[in-house]
């Protein structure tokens, strides 16, 4: 199972919007409604910020949003804040019961 | 408060074995699928294995199938990962994770495994 493809890094100034892509295949990202995104600050465990492609768990700021087009999922951070500087990982169910899950390669967001 | 606390990591020689544990609290452990994910520091996350809520089924990534065995004790609220025939590329931080409807909603802090001679 190959990792989903994410850009290595993106950056933006405070208040700007940034979008991270996560490209898979029709078997995973494009074919399942189980795409999630995780935020990871240095030295910390990942935290769920988007589930089921577009849903935000309780407590996650509404500046984080998820979407999908074809085999690519997107995480958009609107109104970038300094505390949003972190690594972001996408994840998808891999398509069949026995194939489990596949993560993206990870994207570092830098707030300029 | 949900807590997942991993233990059992350490230094092991290539070809050796380790057993990781994850003590769960703050939720009804026996009702949820659980998973293990690993991360080489500075790199991406890699899903390794999952186990059904009652322990009756397990699934594995190809990279660990046949070498790693996941199990659980629903009486003691503990998750396990038995790792055999370890290789240098198994060196990573190993996370224990609770699943909620195909999303990973709670993560432990991880336990570090180093495979080296």
XYZ file of N, CA and C in Angstrom:
687
model
N 0.849 -1.190 0.000
C 0.000 0.000 0.000
C 0.886 1.242 0.000
N 0.837 2.065 -1.036
C 1.686 3.244 -1.119
C 1.108 4.384 -0.317
N 1.989 5.208 0.255
C 1.552 6.363 1.012
C 0.824 7.343 0.102
N -0.144 8.032 0.683
C -0.825 9.100 -0.040
C 0.159 10.249 -0.255
N -0.023 10.998 -1.337
C 0.933 12.043 -1.690
C 0.508 13.403 -1.162
N 1.364 13.999 -0.352
C 1.148 15.344 0.164
C 2.353 16.216 -0.203
N 2.156 17.536 -0.331
C 3.315 18.410 -0.512
C 4.178 18.393 0.735
N 5.465 18.541 0.542
C 6.374 18.473 1.687
C 6.138 19.628 2.656
N 5.862 20.818 2.099
C 5.677 21.973 2.960
C 4.798 23.011 2.273
N 4.111 23.786 3.076
C 3.377 24.964 2.620
C 3.598 26.050 3.661
N 3.435 27.292 3.254
C 3.636 28.386 4.192
C 2.666 29.521 3.879
N 2.437 30.347 4.887
C 1.565 31.495 4.720
C 1.754 32.463 5.867
N 1.320 33.668 5.661
C 1.398 34.698 6.701
C 0.165 34.606 7.593
N 0.258 35.115 8.807
C -0.921 35.122 9.687
C -2.109 35.787 9.004
N -3.271 35.137 9.117
C -4.477 35.653 8.513
C -4.750 35.136 7.119
N -3.729 34.626 6.451
C -3.915 34.067 5.110
C -4.525 32.669 5.190
N -4.877 32.142 4.019
C -5.368 30.767 3.923
C -4.324 29.902 3.226
N -4.212 28.664 3.695
C -3.361 27.689 3.023
C -4.174 26.410 2.801
N -3.842 25.706 1.738
C -4.519 24.450 1.425
C -3.490 23.364 1.184
N -3.715 22.227 1.806
C -2.829 21.075 1.670
C -3.582 19.998 0.898
N -2.939 19.433 -0.097
C -3.563 18.364 -0.877
C -3.094 16.993 -0.399
N -3.910 16.000 -0.685
C -3.624 14.620 -0.295
C -4.167 13.729 -1.413
N -3.277 13.208 -2.239
C -3.698 12.478 -3.434
C -3.513 10.978 -3.269
N -4.581 10.260 -3.546
C -4.550 8.804 -3.488
C -5.083 8.216 -4.775
N -5.927 7.207 -4.609
C -6.496 6.519 -5.762
C -8.005 6.372 -5.569
N -8.637 5.803 -6.583
C -10.071 5.584 -6.497
C -10.417 4.486 -5.484
N -9.415 3.742 -5.051
C -9.646 2.686 -4.061
C -9.633 3.219 -2.637
N -8.933 4.325 -2.425
C -8.859 4.859 -1.067
C -9.504 6.238 -0.985
N -8.753 7.311 -1.198
C -9.279 8.666 -1.034
C -10.536 8.892 -1.875
N -10.498 8.466 -3.130
C -11.607 8.730 -4.037
C -12.801 7.821 -3.856
N -12.619 6.711 -3.184
C -13.686 5.725 -3.121
C -14.284 5.502 -1.762
N -13.763 6.176 -0.740
C -14.228 5.963 0.623
C -14.530 7.298 1.279
N -15.512 7.342 2.141
C -15.806 8.577 2.888
C -15.097 8.605 4.233
N -13.952 7.891 4.284
C -13.214 7.815 5.545
C -11.832 8.429 5.367
N -11.819 9.731 5.075
C -10.573 10.486 4.989
C -10.500 11.381 6.215
N -9.365 11.351 6.885
C -9.179 12.152 8.086
C -7.867 12.914 8.011
N -7.776 13.955 8.827
C -6.572 14.782 8.899
C -6.147 14.903 10.355
N -4.828 14.925 10.559
C -4.249 14.991 11.899
C -3.212 16.100 11.946
N -3.241 16.852 13.029
C -2.262 17.906 13.293
C -1.264 17.392 14.317
N 0.010 17.627 14.061
C 1.038 17.166 14.987
C 2.060 18.263 15.242
N 2.085 18.756 16.476
C 3.117 19.707 16.880
C 4.366 18.935 17.285
N 5.536 19.576 17.184
C 6.799 18.887 17.514
C 6.777 18.268 18.903
N 7.171 17.011 18.981
C 7.246 16.310 20.263
C 5.921 15.841 20.814
N 4.841 16.050 20.060
C 3.515 15.650 20.529
C 2.923 14.571 19.636
N 1.895 13.908 20.163
C 1.164 12.928 19.378
C 0.222 13.647 18.403
N -0.112 13.014 17.289
C -1.077 13.604 16.366
C -2.439 13.804 17.013
N -3.171 14.785 16.496
C -4.510 15.107 16.986
C -5.464 15.145 15.797
N -6.611 14.493 15.937
C -7.622 14.469 14.881
C -8.264 15.837 14.723
N -8.237 16.393 13.490
C -8.855 17.693 13.259
C -9.950 17.652 12.193
N -9.925 16.673 11.323
C -10.984 16.485 10.326
C -11.247 14.988 10.205
N -12.538 14.605 10.225
C -12.903 13.209 10.026
C -13.961 13.111 8.929
N -14.078 11.938 8.364
C -15.092 11.687 7.335
C -15.080 12.754 6.242
N -13.902 13.079 5.770
C -13.629 14.023 4.663
C -13.844 15.479 5.054
N -15.006 15.799 5.662
C -15.352 17.204 5.868
C -15.747 17.572 7.293
N -15.871 16.584 8.194
C -16.408 16.865 9.521
C -15.321 17.293 10.513
N -15.698 18.254 11.345
C -14.784 18.760 12.361
C -15.184 18.222 13.724
N -14.311 17.498 14.418
C -14.644 17.037 15.774
C -14.871 18.225 16.703
N -15.583 17.962 17.768
C -15.849 18.991 18.759
C -14.542 19.587 19.275
N -14.512 20.921 19.356
C -13.337 21.602 19.893
C -12.323 22.046 18.858
N -12.464 21.590 17.641
C -11.544 22.000 16.574
C -12.030 23.327 15.991
N -11.166 24.322 15.904
C -11.594 25.630 15.385
C -12.152 25.538 13.971
N -13.132 26.388 13.670
C -13.786 26.301 12.359
C -12.941 26.868 11.227
N -11.746 27.336 11.525
C -10.851 27.749 10.445
C -10.251 26.549 9.716
N -10.422 25.362 10.285
C -9.979 24.133 9.633
C -11.168 23.528 8.874
N -10.962 23.232 7.587
C -12.027 22.612 6.817
C -11.458 21.579 5.861
N -12.267 20.572 5.550
C -11.855 19.507 4.656
C -12.772 19.424 3.456
N -12.221 18.959 2.342
C -12.995 18.774 1.127
C -12.339 17.689 0.286
N -12.978 17.372 -0.836
C -12.418 16.332 -1.713
C -12.880 16.593 -3.141
N -11.980 16.290 -4.074
C -12.314 16.332 -5.491
C -11.648 15.134 -6.156
N -12.443 14.218 -6.635
C -11.890 13.008 -7.232
C -11.066 12.221 -6.220
N -9.816 11.926 -6.599
C -8.945 11.134 -5.726
C -8.067 11.983 -4.820
N -8.385 13.278 -4.718
C -7.580 14.181 -3.896
C -8.438 14.832 -2.812
N -7.943 14.740 -1.583
C -8.584 15.425 -0.461
C -7.787 16.685 -0.150
N -8.450 17.633 0.460
C -7.826 18.909 0.781
C -8.121 19.302 2.220
N -7.111 19.889 2.864
C -7.284 20.533 4.159
C -6.990 22.013 3.955
N -7.938 22.852 4.320
C -7.751 24.299 4.219
C -7.735 24.897 5.611
N -6.746 25.711 5.853
C -6.674 26.475 7.092
C -6.900 27.931 6.709
N -8.034 28.482 7.144
C -8.379 29.865 6.833
C -8.021 30.743 8.020
N -7.477 31.932 7.738
C -7.110 32.802 8.847
C -6.001 32.177 9.685
N -4.898 31.887 9.027
C -3.776 31.180 9.642
C -3.328 31.855 10.945
N -3.119 31.037 11.983
C -2.660 31.511 13.288
C -1.266 30.954 13.573
N -0.477 31.632 14.387
C 0.870 31.121 14.708
C 0.849 29.701 15.251
N -0.182 29.380 16.028
C -0.250 28.038 16.637
C -0.608 26.954 15.631
N -0.912 27.342 14.393
C -1.199 26.353 13.352
C 0.074 25.792 12.737
N 1.209 26.362 13.092
C 2.479 25.836 12.580
C 2.691 24.441 13.161
N 2.708 23.447 12.278
C 2.735 22.047 12.691
C 2.855 21.172 11.453
N 2.970 19.878 11.689
C 2.877 18.910 10.606
C 1.432 18.440 10.488
N 1.004 18.188 9.248
C -0.358 17.736 9.002
C -0.314 16.452 8.175
N -1.076 15.457 8.620
C -1.080 14.151 7.972
C -2.496 13.786 7.557
N -2.659 13.341 6.317
C -3.956 12.820 5.913
C -3.948 11.306 6.065
N -5.142 10.740 6.087
C -5.264 9.296 6.247
C -6.551 8.850 5.571
N -6.515 7.682 4.961
C -7.714 7.133 4.340
C -7.822 5.651 4.627
N -9.038 5.184 4.769
C -9.238 3.741 4.746
C -8.768 3.269 3.379
N -8.104 2.124 3.356
C -7.411 1.708 2.135
C -8.297 0.957 1.155
N -9.548 0.787 1.438
C -10.480 0.290 0.433
C -11.106 -1.050 0.719
N -10.375 -1.942 1.319
C -10.959 -3.235 1.659
C -10.751 -3.498 3.146
N -11.518 -4.439 3.674
C -11.459 -4.727 5.111
C -10.052 -5.085 5.555
N -9.380 -5.909 4.774
C -8.070 -6.403 5.196
C -6.924 -5.464 4.858
N -7.179 -4.434 4.065
C -6.070 -3.555 3.661
C -5.811 -2.439 4.654
N -6.696 -2.256 5.603
C -6.413 -1.313 6.678
C -6.480 0.137 6.249
N -5.451 0.871 6.613
C -5.425 2.315 6.403
C -4.104 2.725 5.765
N -4.138 3.900 5.129
C -2.925 4.446 4.546
C -2.837 5.927 4.909
N -1.645 6.348 5.311
C -1.396 7.742 5.664
C -0.696 8.463 4.516
N -0.786 9.771 4.550
C -0.015 10.595 3.635
C 1.411 10.762 4.128
N 2.221 11.381 3.309
C 3.637 11.568 3.607
C 3.888 12.711 4.590
N 2.863 13.498 4.867
C 2.982 14.582 5.840
C 3.388 15.903 5.208
N 2.815 16.989 5.711
C 3.098 18.343 5.222
C 3.407 19.250 6.394
N 4.494 19.972 6.299
C 4.841 20.952 7.328
C 4.279 22.312 6.939
N 3.475 22.871 7.820
C 2.925 24.213 7.620
C 3.756 25.203 8.421
N 4.277 26.200 7.733
C 5.074 27.246 8.373
C 4.313 28.559 8.318
N 4.198 29.203 9.471
C 3.553 30.514 9.542
C 4.655 31.565 9.506
N 4.661 32.344 8.449
C 5.756 33.285 8.214
C 5.730 34.479 9.174
N -11.593 11.124 31.259
C -10.599 11.513 30.251
C -9.960 10.262 29.657
N -9.962 10.198 28.342
C -9.340 9.053 27.660
C -7.828 9.126 27.814
N -7.240 8.010 28.215
C -5.778 7.927 28.310
C -5.304 6.624 27.678
N -4.253 6.729 26.898
C -3.587 5.577 26.302
C -2.111 5.706 26.628
N -1.574 4.740 27.351
C -0.195 4.828 27.808
C 0.574 3.597 27.328
N 1.482 3.852 26.392
C 2.293 2.772 25.831
C 3.522 2.501 26.691
N 3.995 1.273 26.626
C 5.224 0.892 27.307
C 5.833 -0.308 26.588
N 7.070 -0.631 26.948
C 7.698 -1.814 26.388
C 8.737 -1.550 25.326
N 8.869 -0.304 24.902
C 9.884 0.008 23.904
C 11.286 -0.079 24.487
N 12.267 0.008 23.611
C 13.649 -0.047 24.062
C 14.578 -0.438 22.937
N 15.798 -0.772 23.317
C 16.830 -1.171 22.356
C 16.847 -2.692 22.223
N 16.815 -3.161 21.000
C 16.833 -4.608 20.744
C 17.720 -4.865 19.536
N 18.361 -6.014 19.519
C 19.218 -6.368 18.389
C 18.394 -6.856 17.202
N 18.934 -6.702 15.994
C 18.239 -7.244 14.815
C 17.953 -8.726 14.997
N 16.738 -9.117 14.622
C 16.307 -10.495 14.804
C 15.646 -10.764 16.138
N 15.711 -9.792 17.025
C 15.142 -9.955 18.349
C 13.655 -9.664 18.399
N 13.101 -9.705 19.624
C 11.675 -9.512 19.839
C 11.425 -8.479 20.917
N 10.264 -7.851 20.839
C 9.785 -6.928 21.863
C 8.277 -7.070 21.946
N 7.744 -6.816 23.139
C 6.294 -6.797 23.300
C 5.897 -5.435 23.828
N 5.131 -4.701 23.022
C 4.619 -3.411 23.445
C 3.272 -3.598 24.133
N 3.009 -2.748 25.124
C 1.718 -2.735 25.802
C 1.131 -1.348 25.739
N -0.175 -1.277 25.851
C -0.878 0.004 25.879
C -2.006 -0.107 26.900
N -1.886 0.634 27.990
C -2.915 0.644 29.026
C -3.945 1.709 28.702
N -5.197 1.293 28.576
C -6.273 2.198 28.193
C -7.180 2.510 29.379
N -7.645 3.747 29.449
C -8.587 4.138 30.494
C -9.429 5.301 30.021
N -10.548 5.536 30.707
C -11.402 6.667 30.385
C -12.460 6.398 29.334
N -12.539 5.167 28.859
C -13.577 4.795 27.897
C -13.813 3.291 28.007
N -14.894 2.814 27.393
C -15.224 1.391 27.459
C -14.405 0.658 26.416
N -13.238 0.225 26.832
C -12.218 -0.351 25.937
C -12.797 -1.464 25.073
N -13.602 -2.324 25.610
C -14.065 -3.515 24.889
C -15.006 -3.175 23.728
N -15.419 -1.914 23.588
C -16.362 -1.522 22.540
C -15.710 -0.982 21.279
N -14.382 -0.841 21.273
C -13.738 -0.132 20.172
C -12.626 -0.931 19.503
N -12.534 -0.771 18.178
C -11.343 -1.198 17.463
C -10.166 -0.374 17.996
N -8.984 -1.014 18.005
C -7.758 -0.337 18.396
C -6.691 -0.609 17.334
N -5.711 0.289 17.257
C -4.693 0.188 16.210
C -3.316 0.544 16.753
N -2.301 0.141 15.987
C -0.930 0.590 16.205
C -0.450 1.309 14.937
N 0.200 2.429 15.140
C 0.783 3.235 14.065
C 2.194 3.580 14.500
N 3.132 3.643 13.567
C 4.488 4.023 13.946
C 4.965 5.215 13.134
N 5.996 5.853 13.649
C 6.546 7.054 13.005
C 8.035 7.137 13.276
N 8.807 7.123 12.227
C 10.225 7.436 12.351
C 10.300 8.932 12.637
N 11.015 9.353 13.669
C 11.087 10.785 13.999
C 11.409 11.632 12.776
N 10.577 12.649 12.538
C 10.780 13.529 11.403
C 10.147 13.035 10.115
N 9.532 11.866 10.164
C 8.927 11.285 8.959
C 7.418 11.141 9.138
N 6.782 10.490 8.175
C 5.336 10.335 8.192
C 4.868 9.190 9.075
N 3.545 9.108 9.205
C 2.910 8.059 9.992
C 2.677 6.833 9.116
N 2.781 5.664 9.730
C 2.551 4.414 9.004
C 1.625 3.534 9.831
N 0.472 3.177 9.271
C -0.447 2.275 9.945
C 0.129 0.857 9.911
N 0.050 0.167 11.056
C 0.623 -1.171 11.161
C -0.418 -2.274 11.304
N -1.369 -2.073 12.234
C -2.286 -3.167 12.526
C -3.500 -2.661 13.283
N -4.581 -3.450 13.205
C -5.800 -3.131 13.924
C -6.421 -4.391 14.486
N -7.193 -4.234 15.559
C -7.846 -5.381 16.175
C -9.289 -5.018 16.499
N -10.177 -5.931 16.198
C -11.597 -5.742 16.445
C -11.871 -5.607 17.939
N -13.012 -5.010 18.264
C -13.328 -4.709 19.648
C -13.297 -5.949 20.559
N -13.771 -7.080 20.050
C -13.796 -8.286 20.879
C -12.553 -9.149 20.708
N -11.606 -8.669 19.901
C -10.367 -9.409 19.693
C -10.461 -10.541 18.700
N -11.606 -10.693 18.030
C -11.824 -11.849 17.171
C -11.172 -11.721 15.795
N -10.698 -10.531 15.444
C -10.093 -10.347 14.132
C -8.998 -9.297 14.205
N -7.956 -9.531 13.424
C -6.848 -8.583 13.340
C -6.494 -8.370 11.872
N -6.007 -7.188 11.562
C -5.547 -6.862 10.217
C -4.163 -6.225 10.333
N -3.330 -6.456 9.304
C -1.943 -6.011 9.356
C -1.509 -5.399 8.038
N -0.585 -4.450 8.126
C 0.090 -3.954 6.936
C 1.027 -5.042 6.408
N 1.236 -5.051 5.119
C 2.105 -6.063 4.518
C 3.509 -6.052 5.124
N 3.969 -4.863 5.515
C 5.336 -4.723 6.010
C 5.586 -5.462 7.327
N 4.521 -5.772 8.067
C 4.697 -6.431 9.360
C 3.964 -7.762 9.451
N 3.202 -8.107 8.423
C 2.440 -9.345 8.442
C 3.375 -10.532 8.596
N 3.057 -11.415 9.534
C 3.893 -12.582 9.784
C 4.979 -12.349 10.811
N 5.266 -11.108 11.130
C 6.295 -10.796 12.142
C 5.691 -10.173 13.393
N 4.617 -9.388 13.233
C 3.969 -8.706 14.354
C 2.626 -9.376 14.635
N 2.272 -9.441 15.923
C 0.985 -9.999 16.330
C 0.325 -9.058 17.322
N -0.868 -8.643 16.993
C -1.620 -7.726 17.846
C -2.637 -8.525 18.646
N -2.811 -8.157 19.918
C -3.808 -8.818 20.759
C -4.320 -7.827 21.791
N -5.338 -8.237 22.523
C -5.914 -7.344 23.540
C -6.479 -8.152 24.691
N -6.518 -7.514 25.849
C -7.117 -8.084 27.054
C -8.227 -7.136 27.474
N -9.452 -7.474 27.150
C -10.577 -6.584 27.455
C -10.948 -6.576 28.941
N -10.437 -7.528 29.678
C -10.670 -7.506 31.124
C -9.715 -6.522 31.789
N -8.476 -6.521 31.323
C -7.460 -5.631 31.875
C -7.278 -4.330 31.119
N -8.126 -4.112 30.081
C -8.068 -2.875 29.294
C -6.668 -2.600 28.748
N -6.064 -3.616 28.171
C -4.704 -3.492 27.672
C -4.590 -4.028 26.248
N -3.839 -3.313 25.455
C -3.557 -3.669 24.064
C -2.099 -4.101 23.971
N -1.823 -5.055 23.093
C -0.461 -5.553 22.955
C -0.031 -5.582 21.495
N 1.294 -5.481 21.297
C 1.879 -5.723 19.987
C 3.149 -6.547 20.196
N 3.088 -7.802 19.809
C 4.260 -8.671 19.867
C 5.028 -8.511 18.562
N 6.287 -8.100 18.674
C 7.098 -7.846 17.491
C 8.263 -8.818 17.458
N 8.309 -9.660 16.453
C 9.366 -10.667 16.300
C 10.201 -10.387 15.061
N 11.386 -10.993 15.029
C 12.278 -10.851 13.868
C 12.446 -9.383 13.482
N 12.771 -8.575 14.464
C 12.861 -7.127 14.232
C 14.026 -6.774 13.332
N 13.807 -5.727 12.542
C 14.809 -5.225 11.587
C 15.118 -3.781 11.920
N 16.220 -3.300 11.362
C 16.621 -1.911 11.613
C 15.536 -0.924 11.191
N 14.827 -1.246 10.106
C 13.803 -0.312 9.626
C 12.513 -0.384 10.431
N 12.482 -1.188 11.477
C 11.360 -1.172 12.414
C 11.574 -0.134 13.516
N 12.741 0.485 13.545
C 13.036 1.508 14.544
C 12.115 2.698 14.328
N 11.371 3.061 15.365
C 10.378 4.128 15.238
C 9.723 4.364 16.592
N 8.879 5.403 16.628
C 8.003 5.649 17.766
C 6.685 4.952 17.463
N 6.230 4.116 18.381
C 5.021 3.320 18.168
C 3.866 3.904 18.986
N 2.776 4.223 18.283
C 1.595 4.807 18.919
C 0.465 3.786 19.010
N -0.205 3.805 20.132
C -1.439 3.060 20.361
C -2.593 4.026 20.107
N -3.622 3.576 19.383
C -4.668 4.489 18.937
C -6.043 3.869 19.096
N -6.982 4.681 19.529
C -8.385 4.282 19.587
C -9.069 4.722 18.296
N -9.894 3.838 17.752
C -10.641 4.169 16.541
C -12.086 4.515 16.879
N -12.625 5.531 16.178
C -14.052 5.838 16.237
C -14.550 5.964 14.811
N -15.281 4.987 14.359
C -15.885 5.021 13.022
C -14.876 5.351 11.937
N -13.830 4.570 11.860
C -12.776 4.678 10.845
C -11.935 5.952 10.968
N -12.007 6.630 12.104
C -11.104 7.740 12.382
C -10.357 7.431 13.673
N -9.173 8.000 13.812
C -8.347 7.739 14.993
C -8.477 8.915 15.949
N -9.365 8.774 16.939
C -9.725 9.936 17.736
C -8.867 10.163 18.964
N -8.173 9.139 19.470
C -7.265 9.328 20.584
C -5.972 8.568 20.347
N -4.861 9.233 20.669
C -3.529 8.673 20.478
C -2.779 8.683 21.811
N -1.959 7.659 22.028
C -1.035 7.704 23.151
C 0.151 8.587 22.816
N 1.086 8.693 23.737
C 2.285 9.510 23.517
C 3.398 8.732 22.818
N 3.239 7.426 22.703
C 4.197 6.623 21.953
C 5.294 6.020 22.812
N 5.839 4.914 22.315
C 6.986 4.272 22.939
C 8.026 4.017 21.856
N 9.277 4.321 22.164
C 10.336 4.307 21.152
C 10.993 2.936 21.073
N 11.085 2.428 19.872
C 11.758 1.154 19.601
C 12.979 1.426 18.741
N 14.120 0.927 19.197
C 15.364 1.062 18.430
C 15.926 -0.320 18.179
N 16.120 -0.651 16.905
C 16.673 -1.951 16.529
C 18.081 -1.714 16.005
N 19.052 -2.159 16.773
C 20.443 -1.908 16.415
C 21.348 -2.889 17.135
N 22.450 -3.223 16.495
C 23.439 -4.104 17.117
C 24.507 -3.277 17.844
